[in-house]
Coordinates of C-alpha atoms (C1' of nucleotides) in Angstrom, one line a residue:
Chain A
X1 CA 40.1 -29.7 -67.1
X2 CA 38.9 -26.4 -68.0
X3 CA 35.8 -25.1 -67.9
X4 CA 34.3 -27.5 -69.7
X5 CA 34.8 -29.6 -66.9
X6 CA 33.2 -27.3 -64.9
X7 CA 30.2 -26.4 -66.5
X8 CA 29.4 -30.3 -66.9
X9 CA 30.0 -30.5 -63.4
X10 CA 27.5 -27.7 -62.7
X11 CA 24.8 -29.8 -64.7
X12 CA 25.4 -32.5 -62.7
X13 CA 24.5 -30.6 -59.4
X14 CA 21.6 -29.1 -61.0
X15 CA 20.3 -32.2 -61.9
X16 CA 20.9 -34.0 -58.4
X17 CA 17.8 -31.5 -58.2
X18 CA 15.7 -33.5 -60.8
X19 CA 17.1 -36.8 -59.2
X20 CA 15.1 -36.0 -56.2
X21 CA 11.9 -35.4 -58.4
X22 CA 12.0 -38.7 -61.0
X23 CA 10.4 -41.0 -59.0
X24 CA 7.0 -41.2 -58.0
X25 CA 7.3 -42.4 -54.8
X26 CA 9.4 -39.5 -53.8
X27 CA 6.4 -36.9 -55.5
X28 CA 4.3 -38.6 -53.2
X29 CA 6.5 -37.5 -49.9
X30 CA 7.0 -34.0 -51.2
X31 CA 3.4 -33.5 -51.3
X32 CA 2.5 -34.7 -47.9
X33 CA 5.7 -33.1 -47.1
X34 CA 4.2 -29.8 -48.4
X35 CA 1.7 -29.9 -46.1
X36 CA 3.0 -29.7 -42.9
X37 CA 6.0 -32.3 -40.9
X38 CA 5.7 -35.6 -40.7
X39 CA 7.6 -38.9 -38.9
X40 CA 9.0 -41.5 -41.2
X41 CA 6.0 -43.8 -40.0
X42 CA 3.0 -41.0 -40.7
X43 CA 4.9 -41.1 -44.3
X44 CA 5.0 -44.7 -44.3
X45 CA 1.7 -45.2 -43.4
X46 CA 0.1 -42.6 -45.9
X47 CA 1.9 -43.6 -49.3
X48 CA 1.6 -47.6 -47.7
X49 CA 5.6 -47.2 -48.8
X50 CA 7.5 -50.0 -46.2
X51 CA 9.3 -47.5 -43.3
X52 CA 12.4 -48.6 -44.6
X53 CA 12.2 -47.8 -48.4
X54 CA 10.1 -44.7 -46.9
X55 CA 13.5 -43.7 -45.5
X56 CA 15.6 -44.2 -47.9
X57 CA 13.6 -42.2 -50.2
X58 CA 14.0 -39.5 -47.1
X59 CA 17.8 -39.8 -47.2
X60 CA 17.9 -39.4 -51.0
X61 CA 15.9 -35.9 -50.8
X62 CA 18.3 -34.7 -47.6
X63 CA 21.3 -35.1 -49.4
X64 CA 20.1 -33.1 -51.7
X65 CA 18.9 -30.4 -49.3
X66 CA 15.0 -30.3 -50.6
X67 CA 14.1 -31.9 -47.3
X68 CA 15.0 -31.4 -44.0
X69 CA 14.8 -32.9 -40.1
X70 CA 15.0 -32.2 -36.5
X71 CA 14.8 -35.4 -34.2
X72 CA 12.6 -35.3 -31.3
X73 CA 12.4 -37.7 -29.1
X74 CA 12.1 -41.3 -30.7
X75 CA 10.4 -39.4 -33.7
X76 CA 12.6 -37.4 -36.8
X77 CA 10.5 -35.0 -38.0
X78 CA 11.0 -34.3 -41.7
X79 CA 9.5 -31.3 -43.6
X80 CA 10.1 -29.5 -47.0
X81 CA 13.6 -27.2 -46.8
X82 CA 12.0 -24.1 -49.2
X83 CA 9.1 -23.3 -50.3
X84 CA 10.4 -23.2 -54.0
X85 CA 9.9 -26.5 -54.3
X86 CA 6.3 -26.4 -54.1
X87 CA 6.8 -24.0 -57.3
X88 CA 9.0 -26.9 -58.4
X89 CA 6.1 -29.2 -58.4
X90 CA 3.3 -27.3 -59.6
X91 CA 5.4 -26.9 -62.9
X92 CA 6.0 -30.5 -63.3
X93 CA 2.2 -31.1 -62.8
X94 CA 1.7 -28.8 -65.6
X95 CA 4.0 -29.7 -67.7
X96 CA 3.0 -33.3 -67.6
X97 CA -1.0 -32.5 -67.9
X98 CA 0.3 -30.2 -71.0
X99 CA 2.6 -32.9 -72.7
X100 CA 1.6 -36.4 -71.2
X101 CA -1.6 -37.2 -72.9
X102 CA -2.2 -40.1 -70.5
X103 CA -2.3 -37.4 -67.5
X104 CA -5.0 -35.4 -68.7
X105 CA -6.4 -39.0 -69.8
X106 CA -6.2 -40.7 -66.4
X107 CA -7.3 -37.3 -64.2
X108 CA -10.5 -37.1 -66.8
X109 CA -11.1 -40.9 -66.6
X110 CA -10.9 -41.5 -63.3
X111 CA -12.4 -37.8 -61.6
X112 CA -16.2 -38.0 -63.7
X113 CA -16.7 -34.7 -66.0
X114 CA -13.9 -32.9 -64.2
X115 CA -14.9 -29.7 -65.8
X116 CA -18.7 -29.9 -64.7
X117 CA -16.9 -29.4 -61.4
X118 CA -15.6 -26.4 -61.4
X119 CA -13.5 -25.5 -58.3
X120 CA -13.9 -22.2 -56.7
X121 CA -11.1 -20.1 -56.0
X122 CA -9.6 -19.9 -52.8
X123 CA -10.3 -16.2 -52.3
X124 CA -13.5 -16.6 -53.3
X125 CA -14.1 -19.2 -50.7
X126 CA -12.4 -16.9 -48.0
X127 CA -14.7 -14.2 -48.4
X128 CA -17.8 -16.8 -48.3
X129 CA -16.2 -18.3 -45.3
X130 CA -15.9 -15.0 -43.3
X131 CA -19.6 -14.2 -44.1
X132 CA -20.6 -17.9 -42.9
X133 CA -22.4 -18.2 -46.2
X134 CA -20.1 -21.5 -46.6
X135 CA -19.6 -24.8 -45.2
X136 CA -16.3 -25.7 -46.2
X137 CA -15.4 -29.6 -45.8
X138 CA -11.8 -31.0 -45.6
X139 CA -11.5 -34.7 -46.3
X140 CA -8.4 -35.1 -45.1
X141 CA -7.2 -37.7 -42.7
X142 CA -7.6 -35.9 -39.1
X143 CA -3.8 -36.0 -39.0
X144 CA -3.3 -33.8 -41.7
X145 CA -6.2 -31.3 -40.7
X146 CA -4.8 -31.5 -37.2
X147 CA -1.4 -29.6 -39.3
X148 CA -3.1 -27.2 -40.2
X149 CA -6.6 -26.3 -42.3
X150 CA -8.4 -24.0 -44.0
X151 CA -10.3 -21.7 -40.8
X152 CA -13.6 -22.9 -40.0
X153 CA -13.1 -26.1 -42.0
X154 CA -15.0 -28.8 -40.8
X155 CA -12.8 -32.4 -41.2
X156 CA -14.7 -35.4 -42.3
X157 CA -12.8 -37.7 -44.1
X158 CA -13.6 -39.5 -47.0
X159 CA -14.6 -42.5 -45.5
X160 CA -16.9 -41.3 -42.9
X161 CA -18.6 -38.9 -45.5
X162 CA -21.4 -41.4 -46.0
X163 CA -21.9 -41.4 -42.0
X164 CA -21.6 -37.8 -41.5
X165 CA -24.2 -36.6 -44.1
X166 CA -26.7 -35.6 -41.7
X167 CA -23.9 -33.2 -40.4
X168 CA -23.7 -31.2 -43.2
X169 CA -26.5 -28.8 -44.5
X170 CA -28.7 -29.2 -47.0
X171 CA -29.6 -25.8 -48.1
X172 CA -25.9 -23.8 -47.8
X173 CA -23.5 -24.8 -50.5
X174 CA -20.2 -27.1 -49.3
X175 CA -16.7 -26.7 -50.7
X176 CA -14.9 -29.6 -49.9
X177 CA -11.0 -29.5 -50.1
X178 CA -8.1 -32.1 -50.2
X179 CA -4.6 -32.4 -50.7
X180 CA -4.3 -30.8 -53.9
X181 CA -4.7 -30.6 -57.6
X182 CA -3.7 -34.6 -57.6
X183 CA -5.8 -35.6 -54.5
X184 CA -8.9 -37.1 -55.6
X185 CA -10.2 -36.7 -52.2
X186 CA -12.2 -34.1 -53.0
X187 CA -13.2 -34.8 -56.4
X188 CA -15.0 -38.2 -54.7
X189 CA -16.4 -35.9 -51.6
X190 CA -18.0 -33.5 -54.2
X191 CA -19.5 -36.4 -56.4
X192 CA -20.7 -38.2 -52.9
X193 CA -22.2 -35.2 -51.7
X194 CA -24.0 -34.2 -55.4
X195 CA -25.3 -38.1 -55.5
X196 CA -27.0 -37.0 -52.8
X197 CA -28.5 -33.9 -53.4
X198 CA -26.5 -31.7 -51.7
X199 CA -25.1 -28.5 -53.5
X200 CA -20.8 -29.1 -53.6
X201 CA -18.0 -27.7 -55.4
X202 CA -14.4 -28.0 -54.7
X203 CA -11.9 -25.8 -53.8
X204 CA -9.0 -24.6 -56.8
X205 CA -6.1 -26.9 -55.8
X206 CA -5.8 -28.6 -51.9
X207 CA -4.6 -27.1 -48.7
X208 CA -0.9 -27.0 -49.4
X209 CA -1.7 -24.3 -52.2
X210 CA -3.9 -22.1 -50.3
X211 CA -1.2 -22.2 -47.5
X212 CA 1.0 -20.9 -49.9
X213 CA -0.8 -18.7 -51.0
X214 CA -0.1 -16.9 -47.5
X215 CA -4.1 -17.6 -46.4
X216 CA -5.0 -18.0 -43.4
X217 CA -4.7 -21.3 -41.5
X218 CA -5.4 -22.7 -38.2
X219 CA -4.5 -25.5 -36.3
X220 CA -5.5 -27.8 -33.8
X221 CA -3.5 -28.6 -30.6
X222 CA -2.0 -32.3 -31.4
X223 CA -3.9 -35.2 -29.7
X224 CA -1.7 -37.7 -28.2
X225 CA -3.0 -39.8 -31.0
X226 CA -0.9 -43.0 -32.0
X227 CA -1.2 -44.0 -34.8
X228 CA -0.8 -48.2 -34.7
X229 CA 1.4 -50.0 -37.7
X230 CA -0.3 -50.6 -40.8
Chain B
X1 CA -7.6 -50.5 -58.1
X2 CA -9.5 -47.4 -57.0
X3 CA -7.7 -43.9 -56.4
X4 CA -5.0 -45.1 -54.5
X5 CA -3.8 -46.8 -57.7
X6 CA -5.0 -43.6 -59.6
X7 CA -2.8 -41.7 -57.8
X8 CA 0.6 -43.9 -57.9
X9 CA -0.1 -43.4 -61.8
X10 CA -0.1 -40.4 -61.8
X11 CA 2.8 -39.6 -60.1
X12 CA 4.4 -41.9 -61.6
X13 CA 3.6 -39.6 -65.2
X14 CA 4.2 -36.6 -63.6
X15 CA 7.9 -38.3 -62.4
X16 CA 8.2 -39.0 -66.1
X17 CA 8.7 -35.2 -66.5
X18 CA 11.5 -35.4 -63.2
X19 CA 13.2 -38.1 -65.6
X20 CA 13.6 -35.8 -68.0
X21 CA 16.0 -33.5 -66.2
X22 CA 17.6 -35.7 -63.8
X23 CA 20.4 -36.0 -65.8
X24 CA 23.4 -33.5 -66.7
X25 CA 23.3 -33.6 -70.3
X26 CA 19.7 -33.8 -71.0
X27 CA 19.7 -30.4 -69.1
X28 CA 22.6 -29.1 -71.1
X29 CA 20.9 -29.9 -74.1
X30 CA 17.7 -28.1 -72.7
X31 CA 19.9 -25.4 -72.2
X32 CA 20.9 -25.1 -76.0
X33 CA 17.2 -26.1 -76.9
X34 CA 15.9 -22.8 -74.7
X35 CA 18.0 -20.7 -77.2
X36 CA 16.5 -21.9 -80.7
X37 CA 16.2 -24.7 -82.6
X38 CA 19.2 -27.1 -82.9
X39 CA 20.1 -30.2 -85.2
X40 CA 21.2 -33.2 -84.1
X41 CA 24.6 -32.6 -85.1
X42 CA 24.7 -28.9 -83.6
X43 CA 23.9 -30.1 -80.1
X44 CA 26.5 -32.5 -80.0
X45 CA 29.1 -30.4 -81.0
X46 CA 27.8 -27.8 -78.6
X47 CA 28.0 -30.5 -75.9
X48 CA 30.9 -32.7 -77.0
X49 CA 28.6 -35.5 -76.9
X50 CA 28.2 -38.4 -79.5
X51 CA 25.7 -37.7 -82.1
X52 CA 24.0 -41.4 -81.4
X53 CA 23.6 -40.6 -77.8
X54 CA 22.5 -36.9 -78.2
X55 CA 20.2 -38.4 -80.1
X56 CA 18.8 -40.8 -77.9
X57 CA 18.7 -37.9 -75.0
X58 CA 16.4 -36.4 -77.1
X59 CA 14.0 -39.2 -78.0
X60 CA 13.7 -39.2 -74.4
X61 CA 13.0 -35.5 -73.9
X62 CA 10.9 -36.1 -76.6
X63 CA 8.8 -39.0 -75.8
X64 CA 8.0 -36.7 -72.5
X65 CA 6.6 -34.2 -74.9
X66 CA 9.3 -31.5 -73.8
X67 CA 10.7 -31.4 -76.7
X68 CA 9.5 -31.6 -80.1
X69 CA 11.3 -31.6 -83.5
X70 CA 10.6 -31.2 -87.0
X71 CA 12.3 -32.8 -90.5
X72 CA 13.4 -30.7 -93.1
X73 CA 15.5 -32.3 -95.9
X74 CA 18.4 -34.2 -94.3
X75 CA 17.7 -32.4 -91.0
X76 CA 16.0 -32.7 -87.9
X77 CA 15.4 -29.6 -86.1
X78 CA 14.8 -29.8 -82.3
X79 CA 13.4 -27.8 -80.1
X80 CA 11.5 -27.0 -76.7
X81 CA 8.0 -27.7 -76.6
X82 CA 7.1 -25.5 -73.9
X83 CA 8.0 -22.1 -72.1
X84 CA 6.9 -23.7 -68.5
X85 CA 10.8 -25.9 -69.5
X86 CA 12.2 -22.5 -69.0
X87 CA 10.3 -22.0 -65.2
X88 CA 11.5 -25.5 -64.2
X89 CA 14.8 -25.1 -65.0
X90 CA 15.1 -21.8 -63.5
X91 CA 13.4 -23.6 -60.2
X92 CA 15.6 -26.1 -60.1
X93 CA 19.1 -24.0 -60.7
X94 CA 17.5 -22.1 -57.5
X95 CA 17.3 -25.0 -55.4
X96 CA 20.7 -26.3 -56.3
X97 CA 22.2 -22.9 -55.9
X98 CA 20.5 -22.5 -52.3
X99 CA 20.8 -26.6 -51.1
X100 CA 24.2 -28.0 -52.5
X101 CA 26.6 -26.8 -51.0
X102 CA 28.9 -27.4 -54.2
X103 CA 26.9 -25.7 -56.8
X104 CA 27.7 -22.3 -55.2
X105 CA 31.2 -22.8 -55.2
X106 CA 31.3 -24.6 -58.4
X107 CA 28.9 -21.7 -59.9
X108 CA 31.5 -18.5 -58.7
X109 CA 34.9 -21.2 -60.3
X110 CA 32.9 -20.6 -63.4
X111 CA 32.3 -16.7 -62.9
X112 CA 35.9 -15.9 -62.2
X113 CA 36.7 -17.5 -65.4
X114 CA 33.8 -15.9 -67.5
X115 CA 35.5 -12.7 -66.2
X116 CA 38.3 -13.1 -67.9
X117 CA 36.2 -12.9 -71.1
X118 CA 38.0 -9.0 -71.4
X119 CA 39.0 -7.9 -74.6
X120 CA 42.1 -7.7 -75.7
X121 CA 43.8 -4.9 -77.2
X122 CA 44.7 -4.6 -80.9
X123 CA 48.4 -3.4 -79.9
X124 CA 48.8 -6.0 -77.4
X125 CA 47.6 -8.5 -79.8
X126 CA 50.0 -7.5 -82.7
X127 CA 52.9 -7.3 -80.2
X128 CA 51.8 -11.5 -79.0
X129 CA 50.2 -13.0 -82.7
X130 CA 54.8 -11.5 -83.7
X131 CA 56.2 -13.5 -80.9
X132 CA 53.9 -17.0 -82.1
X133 CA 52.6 -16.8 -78.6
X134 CA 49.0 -16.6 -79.4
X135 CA 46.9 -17.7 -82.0
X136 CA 44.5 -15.3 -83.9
X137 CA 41.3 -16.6 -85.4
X138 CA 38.8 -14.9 -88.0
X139 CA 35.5 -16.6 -87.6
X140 CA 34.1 -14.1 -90.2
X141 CA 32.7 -15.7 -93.6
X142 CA 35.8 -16.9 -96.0
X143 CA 34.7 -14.1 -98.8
X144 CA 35.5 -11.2 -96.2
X145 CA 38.5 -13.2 -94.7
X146 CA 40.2 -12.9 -98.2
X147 CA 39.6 -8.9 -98.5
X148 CA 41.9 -8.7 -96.0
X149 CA 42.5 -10.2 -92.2
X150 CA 45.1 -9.8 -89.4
X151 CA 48.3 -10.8 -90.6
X152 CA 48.5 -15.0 -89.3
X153 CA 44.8 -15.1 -88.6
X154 CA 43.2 -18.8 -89.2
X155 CA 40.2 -18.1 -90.7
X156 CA 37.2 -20.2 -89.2
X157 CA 34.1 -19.2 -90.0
X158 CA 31.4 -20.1 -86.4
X159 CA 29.3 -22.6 -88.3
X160 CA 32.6 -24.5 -88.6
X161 CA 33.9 -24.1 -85.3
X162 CA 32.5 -26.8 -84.0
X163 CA 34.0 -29.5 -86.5
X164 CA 37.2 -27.7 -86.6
X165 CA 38.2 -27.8 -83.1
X166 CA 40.8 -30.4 -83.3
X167 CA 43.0 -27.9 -85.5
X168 CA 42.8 -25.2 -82.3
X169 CA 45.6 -25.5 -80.1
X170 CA 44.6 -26.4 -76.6
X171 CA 48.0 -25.4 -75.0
X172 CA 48.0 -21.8 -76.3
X173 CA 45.7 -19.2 -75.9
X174 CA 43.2 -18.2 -79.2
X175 CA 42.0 -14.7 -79.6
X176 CA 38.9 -14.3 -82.1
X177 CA 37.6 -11.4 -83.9
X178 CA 35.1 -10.4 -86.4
X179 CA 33.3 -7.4 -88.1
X180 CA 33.4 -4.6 -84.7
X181 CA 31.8 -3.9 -81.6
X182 CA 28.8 -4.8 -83.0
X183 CA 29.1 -8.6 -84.5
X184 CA 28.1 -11.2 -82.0
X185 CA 30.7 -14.1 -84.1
X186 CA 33.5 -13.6 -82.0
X187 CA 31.8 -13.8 -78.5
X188 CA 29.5 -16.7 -79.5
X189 CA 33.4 -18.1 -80.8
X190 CA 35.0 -17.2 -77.8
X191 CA 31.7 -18.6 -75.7
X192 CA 32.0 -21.6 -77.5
X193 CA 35.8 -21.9 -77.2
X194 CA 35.9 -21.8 -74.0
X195 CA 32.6 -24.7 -73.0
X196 CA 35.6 -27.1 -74.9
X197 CA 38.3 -26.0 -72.6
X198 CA 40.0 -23.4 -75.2
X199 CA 41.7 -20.4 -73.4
X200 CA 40.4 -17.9 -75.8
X201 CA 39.4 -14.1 -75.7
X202 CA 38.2 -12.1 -77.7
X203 CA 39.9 -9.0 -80.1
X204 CA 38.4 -5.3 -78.7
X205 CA 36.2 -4.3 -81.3
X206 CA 37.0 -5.9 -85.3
X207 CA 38.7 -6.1 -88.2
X208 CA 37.6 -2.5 -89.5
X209 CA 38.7 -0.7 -86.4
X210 CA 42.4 -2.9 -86.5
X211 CA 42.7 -1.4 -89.9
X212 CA 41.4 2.0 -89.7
X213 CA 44.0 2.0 -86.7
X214 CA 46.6 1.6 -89.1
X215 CA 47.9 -1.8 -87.6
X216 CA 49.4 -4.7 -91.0
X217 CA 46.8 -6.2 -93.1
X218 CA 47.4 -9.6 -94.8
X219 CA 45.5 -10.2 -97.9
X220 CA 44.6 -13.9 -99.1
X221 CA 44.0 -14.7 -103.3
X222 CA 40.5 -15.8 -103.2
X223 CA 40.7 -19.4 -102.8
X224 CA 37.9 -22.1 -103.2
X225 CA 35.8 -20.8 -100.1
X226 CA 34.9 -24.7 -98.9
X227 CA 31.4 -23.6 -97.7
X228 CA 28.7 -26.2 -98.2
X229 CA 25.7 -26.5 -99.0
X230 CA 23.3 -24.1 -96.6
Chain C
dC1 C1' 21.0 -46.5 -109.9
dT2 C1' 25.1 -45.4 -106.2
dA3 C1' 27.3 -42.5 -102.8
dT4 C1' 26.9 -39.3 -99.2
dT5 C1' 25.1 -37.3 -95.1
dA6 C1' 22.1 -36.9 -90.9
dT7 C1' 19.7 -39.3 -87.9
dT8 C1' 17.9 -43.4 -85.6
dC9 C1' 17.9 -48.1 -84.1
dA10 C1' 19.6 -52.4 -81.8
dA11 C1' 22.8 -54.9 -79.0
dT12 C1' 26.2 -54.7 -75.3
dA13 C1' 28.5 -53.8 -71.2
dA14 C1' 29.0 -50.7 -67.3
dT15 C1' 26.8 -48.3 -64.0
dT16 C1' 23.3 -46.7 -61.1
dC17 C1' 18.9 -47.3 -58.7
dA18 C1' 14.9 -49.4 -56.1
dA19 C1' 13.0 -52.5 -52.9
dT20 C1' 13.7 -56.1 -49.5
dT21 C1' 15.6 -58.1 -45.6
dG22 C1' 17.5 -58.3 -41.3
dA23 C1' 20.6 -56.1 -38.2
dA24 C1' 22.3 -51.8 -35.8
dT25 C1' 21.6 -47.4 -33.5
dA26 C1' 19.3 -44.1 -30.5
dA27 C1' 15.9 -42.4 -27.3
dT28 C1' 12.9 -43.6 -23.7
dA29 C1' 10.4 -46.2 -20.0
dG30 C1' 10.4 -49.4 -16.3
Chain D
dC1 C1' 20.4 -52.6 -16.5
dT2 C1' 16.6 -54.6 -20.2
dA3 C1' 12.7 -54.0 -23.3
dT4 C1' 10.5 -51.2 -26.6
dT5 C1' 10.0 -48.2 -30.4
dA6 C1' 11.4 -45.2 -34.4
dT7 C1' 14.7 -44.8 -37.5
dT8 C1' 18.8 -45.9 -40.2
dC9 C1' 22.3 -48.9 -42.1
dA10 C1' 24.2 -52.6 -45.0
dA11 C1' 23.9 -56.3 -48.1
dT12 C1' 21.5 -58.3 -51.7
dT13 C1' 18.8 -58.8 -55.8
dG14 C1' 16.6 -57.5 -59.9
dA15 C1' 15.5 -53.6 -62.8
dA16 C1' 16.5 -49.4 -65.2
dT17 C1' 19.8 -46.1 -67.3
dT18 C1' 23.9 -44.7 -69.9
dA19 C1' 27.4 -44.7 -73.4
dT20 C1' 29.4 -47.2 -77.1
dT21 C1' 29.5 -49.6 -81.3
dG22 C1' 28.1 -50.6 -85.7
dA23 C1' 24.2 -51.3 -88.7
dA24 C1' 19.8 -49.4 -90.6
dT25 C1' 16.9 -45.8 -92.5
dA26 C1' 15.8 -41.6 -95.0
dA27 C1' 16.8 -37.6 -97.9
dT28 C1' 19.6 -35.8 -101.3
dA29 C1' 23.1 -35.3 -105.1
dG30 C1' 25.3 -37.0 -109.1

DNA sequence: CTATTATTCAATAATTCAATTGAATAATAG
DNA sequence: CTATTATTCAATTGAATTATTGAATAATAG
């Protein structure tokens, strides 16, 4: 049996890890997860992933201890077990813009001149924000900004951007901010907004990053806000 | 389409990366690959796997861009594309170590024995190699092997180790040595020896210091050293 | 040229995984 | 208690992975 055995049996463990993190679907839950707990049907409804297969991609990243839940009520909260794992993720993302040409292909393709758009850093954008020289713009669903949000961040998501226009000012500069370096969110807001004249930039990465980054954050009470089936 | 379909692409790539290390092997051959450049033929001896099937672990690897591998004469040299590998695997031994349960106790099995990697003494090894209850094995190059060795010593140079395990006795515990405190041969032997489910240890010190102690010396007529080509 | 060696390819069987469906469980309200 | 809702379970199906086998390819030596 030996310790051959064992060390084979070691891999295997480790790479119960890397099971978790091989299927899309699943990348998609740890990043939502990353920003804050969420119900099986607020998953469900934001990946468009059936509540059942939703689940049991849940289940899969339990028994492996990434992900964890407390039940409350009808509702089983589920939320990220360590923060490592958003380390975990960052270094897959980079490794596959680094060594999967389609990646860097498909983010380029899809996002307009990504470059032209340089993002500005998030303590950058703090120190703007304290000295109100700033309007910063999260485009997140309100469900997500209600979890928590960059301070002083104004939420208008995507959709109603084209409504809300005459919200935002013309003459201070707007730093719009998403999910994160994979959330094209942003990217669209920032193009939206420069179609029309205004000055926007986005934020380095999305809110799950500046939260780890130990920034500050605030949140909103929660609404009584149900959210219907999709 | 739009950027909901963007984004399932894209994590779909970057799960192409999670793919990669979601199984045991491929992340035992990483493990090699993080030390230097391997052939084909190395890593499967290292791992006990089939050469076909190493091989096709790393076309996958390699298809992700992980790994990378160059051809030089008969051989193909693989090796790790990247040092973010390194970070990921590190992340992900981590998370295993902190959320499975098993890894931890699987992880201090595999201490205790990596413990017993203690020396042995040159007396004590004298006193076991006369009783036939231990068996003694040179991995220095053949040339120095025939200039003089301890008396019963197999002499198995490390490149060969690998394709000469099957003439080690599994039952019965193997004690390498090599040129003194210095020479890495015997540990990597003994490292090696004991990934295959040898009991082996290692001599204290090296051949110089067992004769300079005075202990029996065998001597060997130079024979056709069977080394091959380089 | 043929023979040898290292590696890869192709076909297969065994296993594992993913998504769907519909039923089961658990908490709550009336 | 029953009805409702959120979640999980269990069974099924089709797809993807893995390991094995033996043949094919490529570089080299004679």
């Amino acid at each position: 049996m030996s310790s051959q055995n064992l060390k084979q049996q070691i891999y295997s463990q480790v790479a119960r890890i890397g099971k978790v993190v091989c299927h899309g679907h699943r990348l998609e839950l740890l990043e939502y997860l990353a920003q804050g707990e969420r119900t099986v049907e607020a998953l469900a409804n934001l990946t468009g992933l059936s509540v059942a297969n939703t689940s049991q991609h849940l289940q899969v990243m339990r028994q492996s201890g990434l992900v964890k839940a407390r039940k409350n009520g009808l509702y089983v909260y589920y939320s990220l077990a360590d923060d490592e794992i958003v380390r975990l993720l960052a270094s897959m993302r980079k490794l596959a813009e680094s060594h999967l040409a389609d990646v860097d292909r498909l983010v380029r393709a899809y996002l307009t001149v990504k470059d032209e758009l340089e993002p500005i850093p998030r303590q950058e954008l703090l120190e703007r924000a304290r000295q109100g020289i700033v309007t910063v713009l999260d485009v997140r669903p309100p469900e997500e900004y209600a979890c928590g949000h960059v301070p002083g961040a104004v939420n208008v998501p995507l959709k109603e951007l084209g409504k809300r226009l005459k919200d935002l000012p013309q003459d201070q500069e707007i730093v719009a901010y998403c999910r994160g370096p994979h959330c094209v969110l942003a990217f669209e807001a920032v193009a939206q907004l420069r179609e029309k004249g205004f000055q926007a930039r986005r934020l380095e990465d999305g809110f799950p990053e500046w939260r780890e980054a130990g920034l500050p954050v605030e949140k909103t009470a929660v609404t009584e806000s149900r959210s219907k089936k999709g």
